[in-house]
mmCIF file of C-alpha atoms in Angstrom:
data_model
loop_
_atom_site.group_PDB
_atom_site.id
_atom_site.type_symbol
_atom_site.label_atom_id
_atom_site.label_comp_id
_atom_site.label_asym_id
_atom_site.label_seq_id
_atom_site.Cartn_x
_atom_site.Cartn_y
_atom_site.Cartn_z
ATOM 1 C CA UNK A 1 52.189 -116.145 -61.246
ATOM 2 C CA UNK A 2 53.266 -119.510 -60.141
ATOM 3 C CA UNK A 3 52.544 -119.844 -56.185
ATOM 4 C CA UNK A 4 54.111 -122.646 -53.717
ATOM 5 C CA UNK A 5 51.118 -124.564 -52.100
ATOM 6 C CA UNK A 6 50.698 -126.160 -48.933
ATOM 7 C CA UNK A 7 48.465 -128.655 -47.541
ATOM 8 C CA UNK A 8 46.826 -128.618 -45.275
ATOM 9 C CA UNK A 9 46.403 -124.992 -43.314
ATOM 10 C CA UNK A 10 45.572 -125.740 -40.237
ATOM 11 C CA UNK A 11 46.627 -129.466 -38.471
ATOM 12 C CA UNK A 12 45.709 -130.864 -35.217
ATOM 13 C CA UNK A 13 47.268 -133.532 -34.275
ATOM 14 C CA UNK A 14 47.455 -135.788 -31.076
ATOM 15 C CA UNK A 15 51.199 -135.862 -29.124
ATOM 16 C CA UNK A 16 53.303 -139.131 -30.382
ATOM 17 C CA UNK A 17 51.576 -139.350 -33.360
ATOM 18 C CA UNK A 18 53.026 -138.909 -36.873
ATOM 19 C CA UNK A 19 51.746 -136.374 -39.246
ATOM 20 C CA UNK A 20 52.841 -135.512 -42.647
ATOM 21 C CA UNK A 21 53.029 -132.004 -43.987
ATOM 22 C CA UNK A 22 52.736 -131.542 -48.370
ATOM 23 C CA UNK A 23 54.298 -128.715 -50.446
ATOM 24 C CA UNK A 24 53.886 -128.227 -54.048
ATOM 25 C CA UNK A 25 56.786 -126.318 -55.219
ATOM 26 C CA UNK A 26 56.929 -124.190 -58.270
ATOM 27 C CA UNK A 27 57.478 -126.435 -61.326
ATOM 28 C CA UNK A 28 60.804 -125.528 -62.427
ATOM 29 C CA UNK A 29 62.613 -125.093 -59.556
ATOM 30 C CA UNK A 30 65.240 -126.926 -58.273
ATOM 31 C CA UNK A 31 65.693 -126.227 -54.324
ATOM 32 C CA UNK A 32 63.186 -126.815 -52.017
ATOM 33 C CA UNK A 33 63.176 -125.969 -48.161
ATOM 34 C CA UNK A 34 61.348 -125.658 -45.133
ATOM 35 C CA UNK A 35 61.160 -123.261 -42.275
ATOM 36 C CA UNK A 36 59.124 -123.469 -38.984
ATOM 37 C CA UNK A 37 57.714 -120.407 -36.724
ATOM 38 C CA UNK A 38 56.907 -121.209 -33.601
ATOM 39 C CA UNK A 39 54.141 -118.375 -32.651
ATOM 40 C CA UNK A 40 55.380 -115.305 -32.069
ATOM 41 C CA UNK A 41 59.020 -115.878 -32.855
ATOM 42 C CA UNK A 42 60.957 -115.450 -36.147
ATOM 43 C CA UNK A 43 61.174 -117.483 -39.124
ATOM 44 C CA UNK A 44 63.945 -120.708 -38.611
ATOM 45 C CA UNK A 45 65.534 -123.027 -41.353
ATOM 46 C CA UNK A 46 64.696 -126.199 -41.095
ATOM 47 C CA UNK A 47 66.252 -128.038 -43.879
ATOM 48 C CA UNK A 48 67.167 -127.921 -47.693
ATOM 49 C CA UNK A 49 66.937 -130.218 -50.312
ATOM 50 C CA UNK A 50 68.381 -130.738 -54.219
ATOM 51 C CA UNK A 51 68.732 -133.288 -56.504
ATOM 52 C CA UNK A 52 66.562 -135.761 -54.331
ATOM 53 C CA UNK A 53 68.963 -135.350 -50.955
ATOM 54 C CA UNK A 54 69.183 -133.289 -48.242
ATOM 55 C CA UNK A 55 71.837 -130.100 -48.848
ATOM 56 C CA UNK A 56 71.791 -128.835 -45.316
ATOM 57 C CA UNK A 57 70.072 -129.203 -42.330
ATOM 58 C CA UNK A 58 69.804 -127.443 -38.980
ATOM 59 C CA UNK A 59 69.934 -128.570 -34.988
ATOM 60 C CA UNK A 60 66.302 -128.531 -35.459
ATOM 61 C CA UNK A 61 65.738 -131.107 -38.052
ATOM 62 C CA UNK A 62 66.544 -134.328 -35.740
ATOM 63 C CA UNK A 63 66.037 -137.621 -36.389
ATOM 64 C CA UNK A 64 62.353 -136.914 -35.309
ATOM 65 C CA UNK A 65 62.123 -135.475 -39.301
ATOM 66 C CA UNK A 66 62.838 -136.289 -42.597
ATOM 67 C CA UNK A 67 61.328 -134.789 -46.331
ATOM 68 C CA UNK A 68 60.850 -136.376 -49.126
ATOM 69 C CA UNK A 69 60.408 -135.935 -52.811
ATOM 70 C CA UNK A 70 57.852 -138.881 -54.067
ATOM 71 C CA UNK A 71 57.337 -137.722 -57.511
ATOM 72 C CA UNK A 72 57.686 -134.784 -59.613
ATOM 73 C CA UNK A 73 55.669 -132.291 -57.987
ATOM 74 C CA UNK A 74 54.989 -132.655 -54.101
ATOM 75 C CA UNK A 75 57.914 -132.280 -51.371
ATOM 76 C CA UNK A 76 56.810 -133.775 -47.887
ATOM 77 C CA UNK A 77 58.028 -133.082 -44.220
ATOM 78 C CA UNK A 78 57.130 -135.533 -41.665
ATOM 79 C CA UNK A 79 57.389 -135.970 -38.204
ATOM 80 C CA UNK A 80 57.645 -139.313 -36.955
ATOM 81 C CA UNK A 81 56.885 -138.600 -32.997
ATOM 82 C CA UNK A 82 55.213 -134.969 -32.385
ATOM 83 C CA UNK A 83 55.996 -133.182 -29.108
ATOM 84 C CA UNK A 84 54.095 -129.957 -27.763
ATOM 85 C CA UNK A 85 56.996 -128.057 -28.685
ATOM 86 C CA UNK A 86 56.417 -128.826 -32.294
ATOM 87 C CA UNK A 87 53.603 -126.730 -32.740
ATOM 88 C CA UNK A 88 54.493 -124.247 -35.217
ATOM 89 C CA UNK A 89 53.532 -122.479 -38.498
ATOM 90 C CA UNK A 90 55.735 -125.017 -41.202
ATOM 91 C CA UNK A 91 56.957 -123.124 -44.314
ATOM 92 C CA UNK A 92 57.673 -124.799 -47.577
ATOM 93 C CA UNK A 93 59.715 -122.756 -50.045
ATOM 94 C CA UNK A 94 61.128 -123.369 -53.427
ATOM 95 C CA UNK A 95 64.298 -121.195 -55.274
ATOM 96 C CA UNK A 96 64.986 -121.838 -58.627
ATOM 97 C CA UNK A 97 68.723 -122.475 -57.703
ATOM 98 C CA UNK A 98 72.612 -122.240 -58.832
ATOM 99 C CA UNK A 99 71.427 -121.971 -62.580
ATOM 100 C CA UNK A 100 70.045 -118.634 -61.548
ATOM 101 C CA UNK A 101 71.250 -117.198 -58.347
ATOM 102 C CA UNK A 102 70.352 -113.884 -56.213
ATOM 103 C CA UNK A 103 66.290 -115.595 -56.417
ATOM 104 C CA UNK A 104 64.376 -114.929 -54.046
ATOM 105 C CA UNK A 105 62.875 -117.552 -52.027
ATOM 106 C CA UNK A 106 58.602 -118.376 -53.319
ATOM 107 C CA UNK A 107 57.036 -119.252 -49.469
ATOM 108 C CA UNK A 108 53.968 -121.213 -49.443
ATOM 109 C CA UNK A 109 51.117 -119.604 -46.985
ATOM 110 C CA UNK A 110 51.999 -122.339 -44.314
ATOM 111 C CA UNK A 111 50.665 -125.012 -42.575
ATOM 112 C CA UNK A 112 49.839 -124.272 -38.716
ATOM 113 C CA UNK A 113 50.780 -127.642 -36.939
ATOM 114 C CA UNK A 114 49.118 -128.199 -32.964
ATOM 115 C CA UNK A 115 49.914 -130.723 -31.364
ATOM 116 C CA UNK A 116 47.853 -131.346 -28.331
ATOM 117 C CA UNK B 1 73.457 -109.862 -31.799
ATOM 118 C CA UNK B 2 72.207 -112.097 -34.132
ATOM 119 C CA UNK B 3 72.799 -112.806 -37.959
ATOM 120 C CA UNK B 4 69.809 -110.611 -38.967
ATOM 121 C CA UNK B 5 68.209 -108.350 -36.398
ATOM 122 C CA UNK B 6 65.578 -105.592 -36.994
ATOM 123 C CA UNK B 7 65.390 -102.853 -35.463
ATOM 124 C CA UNK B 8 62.453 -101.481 -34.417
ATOM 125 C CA UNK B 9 60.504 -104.057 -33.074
ATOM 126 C CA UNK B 10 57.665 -102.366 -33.643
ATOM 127 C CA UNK B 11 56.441 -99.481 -34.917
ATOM 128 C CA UNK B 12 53.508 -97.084 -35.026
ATOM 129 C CA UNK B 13 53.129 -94.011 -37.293
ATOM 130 C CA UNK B 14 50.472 -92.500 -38.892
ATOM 131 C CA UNK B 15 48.826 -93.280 -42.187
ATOM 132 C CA UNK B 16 50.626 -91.119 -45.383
ATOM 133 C CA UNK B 17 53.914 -91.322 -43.058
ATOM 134 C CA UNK B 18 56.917 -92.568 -44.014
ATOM 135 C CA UNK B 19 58.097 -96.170 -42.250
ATOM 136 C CA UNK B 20 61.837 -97.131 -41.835
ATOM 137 C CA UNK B 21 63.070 -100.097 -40.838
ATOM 138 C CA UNK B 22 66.579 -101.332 -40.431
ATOM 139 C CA UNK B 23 68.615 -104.585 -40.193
ATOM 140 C CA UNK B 24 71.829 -105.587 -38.935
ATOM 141 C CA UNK B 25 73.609 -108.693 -39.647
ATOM 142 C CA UNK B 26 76.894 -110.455 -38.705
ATOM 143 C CA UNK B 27 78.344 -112.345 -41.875
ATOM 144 C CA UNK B 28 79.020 -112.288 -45.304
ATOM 145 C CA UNK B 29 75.750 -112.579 -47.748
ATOM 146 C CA UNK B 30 74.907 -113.249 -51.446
ATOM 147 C CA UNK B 31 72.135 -111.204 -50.617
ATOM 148 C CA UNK B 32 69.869 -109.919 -48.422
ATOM 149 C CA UNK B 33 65.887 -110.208 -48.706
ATOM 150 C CA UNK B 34 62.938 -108.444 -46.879
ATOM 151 C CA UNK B 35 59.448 -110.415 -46.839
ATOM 152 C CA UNK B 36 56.123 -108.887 -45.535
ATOM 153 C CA UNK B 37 53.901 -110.819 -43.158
ATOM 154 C CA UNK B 38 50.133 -110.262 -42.441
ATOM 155 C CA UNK B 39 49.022 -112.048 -39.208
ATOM 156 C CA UNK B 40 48.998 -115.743 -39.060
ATOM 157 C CA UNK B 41 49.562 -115.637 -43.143
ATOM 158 C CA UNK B 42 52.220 -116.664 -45.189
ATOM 159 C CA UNK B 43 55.641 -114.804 -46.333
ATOM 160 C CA UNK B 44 55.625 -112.286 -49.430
ATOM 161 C CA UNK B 45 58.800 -111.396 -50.879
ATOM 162 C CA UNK B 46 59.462 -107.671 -51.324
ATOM 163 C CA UNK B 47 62.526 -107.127 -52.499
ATOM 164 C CA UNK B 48 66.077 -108.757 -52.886
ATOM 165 C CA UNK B 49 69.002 -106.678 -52.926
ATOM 166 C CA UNK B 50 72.828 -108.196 -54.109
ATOM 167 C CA UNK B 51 75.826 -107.529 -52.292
ATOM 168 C CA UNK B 52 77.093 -105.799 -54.534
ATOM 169 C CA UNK B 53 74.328 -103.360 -55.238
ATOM 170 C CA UNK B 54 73.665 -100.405 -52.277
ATOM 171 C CA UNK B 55 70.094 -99.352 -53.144
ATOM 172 C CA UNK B 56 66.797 -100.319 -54.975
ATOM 173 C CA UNK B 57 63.529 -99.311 -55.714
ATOM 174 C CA UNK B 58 60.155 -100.974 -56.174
ATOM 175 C CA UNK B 59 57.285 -98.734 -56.234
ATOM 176 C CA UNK B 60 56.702 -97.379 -52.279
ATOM 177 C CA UNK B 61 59.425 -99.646 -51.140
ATOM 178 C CA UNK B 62 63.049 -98.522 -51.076
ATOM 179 C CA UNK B 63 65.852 -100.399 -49.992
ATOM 180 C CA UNK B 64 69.563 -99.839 -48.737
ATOM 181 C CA UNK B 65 72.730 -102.174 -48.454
ATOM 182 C CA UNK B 66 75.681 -101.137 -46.465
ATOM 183 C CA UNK B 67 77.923 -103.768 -46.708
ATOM 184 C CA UNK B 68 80.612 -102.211 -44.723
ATOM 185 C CA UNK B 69 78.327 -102.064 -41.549
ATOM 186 C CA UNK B 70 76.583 -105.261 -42.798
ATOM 187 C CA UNK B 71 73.390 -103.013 -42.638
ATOM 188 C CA UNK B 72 70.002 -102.518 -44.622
ATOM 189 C CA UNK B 73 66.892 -99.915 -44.016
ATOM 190 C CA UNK B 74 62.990 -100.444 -45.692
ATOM 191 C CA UNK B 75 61.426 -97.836 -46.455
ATOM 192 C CA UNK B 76 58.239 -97.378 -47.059
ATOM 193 C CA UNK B 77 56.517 -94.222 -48.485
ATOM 194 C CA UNK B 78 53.280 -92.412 -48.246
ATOM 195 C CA UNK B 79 52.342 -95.640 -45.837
ATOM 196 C CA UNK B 80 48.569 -96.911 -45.763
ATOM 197 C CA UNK B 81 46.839 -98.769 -43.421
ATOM 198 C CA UNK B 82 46.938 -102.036 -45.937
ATOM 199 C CA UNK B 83 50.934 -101.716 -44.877
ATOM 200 C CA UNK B 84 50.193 -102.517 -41.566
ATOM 201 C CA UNK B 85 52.240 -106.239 -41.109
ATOM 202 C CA UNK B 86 55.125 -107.493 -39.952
ATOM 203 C CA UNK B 87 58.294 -107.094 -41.506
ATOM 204 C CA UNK B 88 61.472 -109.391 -41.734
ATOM 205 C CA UNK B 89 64.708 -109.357 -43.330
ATOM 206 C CA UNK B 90 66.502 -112.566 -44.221
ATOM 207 C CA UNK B 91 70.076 -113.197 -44.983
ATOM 208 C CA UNK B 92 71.078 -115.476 -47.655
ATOM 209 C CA UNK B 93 74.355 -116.552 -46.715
ATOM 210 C CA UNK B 94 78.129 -116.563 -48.748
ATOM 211 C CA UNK B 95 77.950 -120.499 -48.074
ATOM 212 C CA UNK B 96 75.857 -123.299 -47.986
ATOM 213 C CA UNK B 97 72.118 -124.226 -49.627
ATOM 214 C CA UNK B 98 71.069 -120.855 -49.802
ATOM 215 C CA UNK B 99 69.336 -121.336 -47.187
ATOM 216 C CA UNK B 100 67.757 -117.948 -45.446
ATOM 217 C CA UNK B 101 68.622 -116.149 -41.870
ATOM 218 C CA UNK B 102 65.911 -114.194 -40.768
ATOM 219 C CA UNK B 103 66.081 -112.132 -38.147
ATOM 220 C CA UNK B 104 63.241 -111.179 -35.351
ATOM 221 C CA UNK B 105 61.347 -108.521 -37.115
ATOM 222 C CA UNK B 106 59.167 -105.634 -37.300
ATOM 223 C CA UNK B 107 55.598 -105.022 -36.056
ATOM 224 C CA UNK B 108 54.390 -101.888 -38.390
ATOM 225 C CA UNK B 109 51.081 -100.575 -37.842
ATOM 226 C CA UNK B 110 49.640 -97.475 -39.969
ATOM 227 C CA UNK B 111 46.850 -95.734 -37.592
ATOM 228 C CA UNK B 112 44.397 -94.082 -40.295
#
């Protein structure tokens, strides 16, 4: 079965610096997000994104972040400035979209950001 | 409360018990999804239920829709230690990017 994939599992990363999370979403779908735990809490939206633009965003996705689609196949989240409070667990998910709706949501295994 | 709140935090039964789990949520939905979580691992999808369906099945796994209390219970059947995870509903809302509310969810561990 097709699987989301994430890259890499486990970053450490140094406070101010940038770092750049990679998703592989499954091939034919259309809409791609990503969520962020923060240990211990639940699961929050970060941002979605179709047809090469974002579709919706939430408080959390400041100017701080911004995803991108470079070519066919990966889907990037970066963060330009990391702060201690952005160490998380980052989801990438993909959805096949409006062509088929009621799909559920394919989660990669995560990437676990720490920022020290 | 919030869109998408479990109820109970956690729970502890026996192994071959059955496990229930319910979720509350404020708005209207396209549908509503529950996803399993092992420690520190990603998100498995269970099961996605429409709004305009009230119950379905998938093998131990049972799952119920009340629309009019904006409510939904997971069970689980004849539970086994492998079970033991946390559990989360998420909301997929009437508008927007179907993007996904989840709510707080639910510690389950199956003592053998």
């Amino acid at each position: 079965e097709p699987e989301v994939t994430q890259t890499p599992s486990h970053q450490v990363t140094q406070m101010g610096q940038e770092v750049i999370l990679r998703c592989v979403p499954i091939s034919n779908h259309l809409y791609f997000y990503w969520y962020r735990q923060i240990l211990g809490q639940k699961v929050e939206f970060l941002v979605s994104f179709y047809n090469n633009e974002i579709s919706e965003k939430s408080e959390i996705f400041d100017d701080q972040f911004s995803v991108e689609r470079p070519d066919g196949s990966n889907f990037t989240l970066k963060i330009r400035s990391t702060k201690l409070e952005d160490s998380a667990m980052y989801f990438c998910a993909s959805n096949p979209g409006h062509s088929t709706p009621n799909q559920p949501q394919h989660f990669g295994d995560g990437t676990r950001l720490s920022i020290l | 409360s919030q869109q998408g709140e479990e109820d109970p935090q956690a729970l502890s039964i026996q192994e071959g018990e059955n496990a229930t789990m319910n979720c509350s949520y404020k708005t209207s939905i396209n549908n509503l999804q529950w996803y399993r979580q092992n420690s520190g691992r990603g998100l498995v999808h269970l099961i996605l239920i429409r709004s305009n369906e009230r119950e379905k099945h998938s093998g131990r796994l049972r799952v119920t829709l009340d629309t009019s209390k904006k409510s939904s219970s997971l069970l689980i059947t004849a539970s086994r230690a492998a079970d033991t995870a946390s559990y989360f509903c998420a909301t997929d809302l009437a508008k927007g990017a179907q993007k996904l509310v989840f709510g707080q969810g639910t510690r389950l561990t199956i003592n053998p």
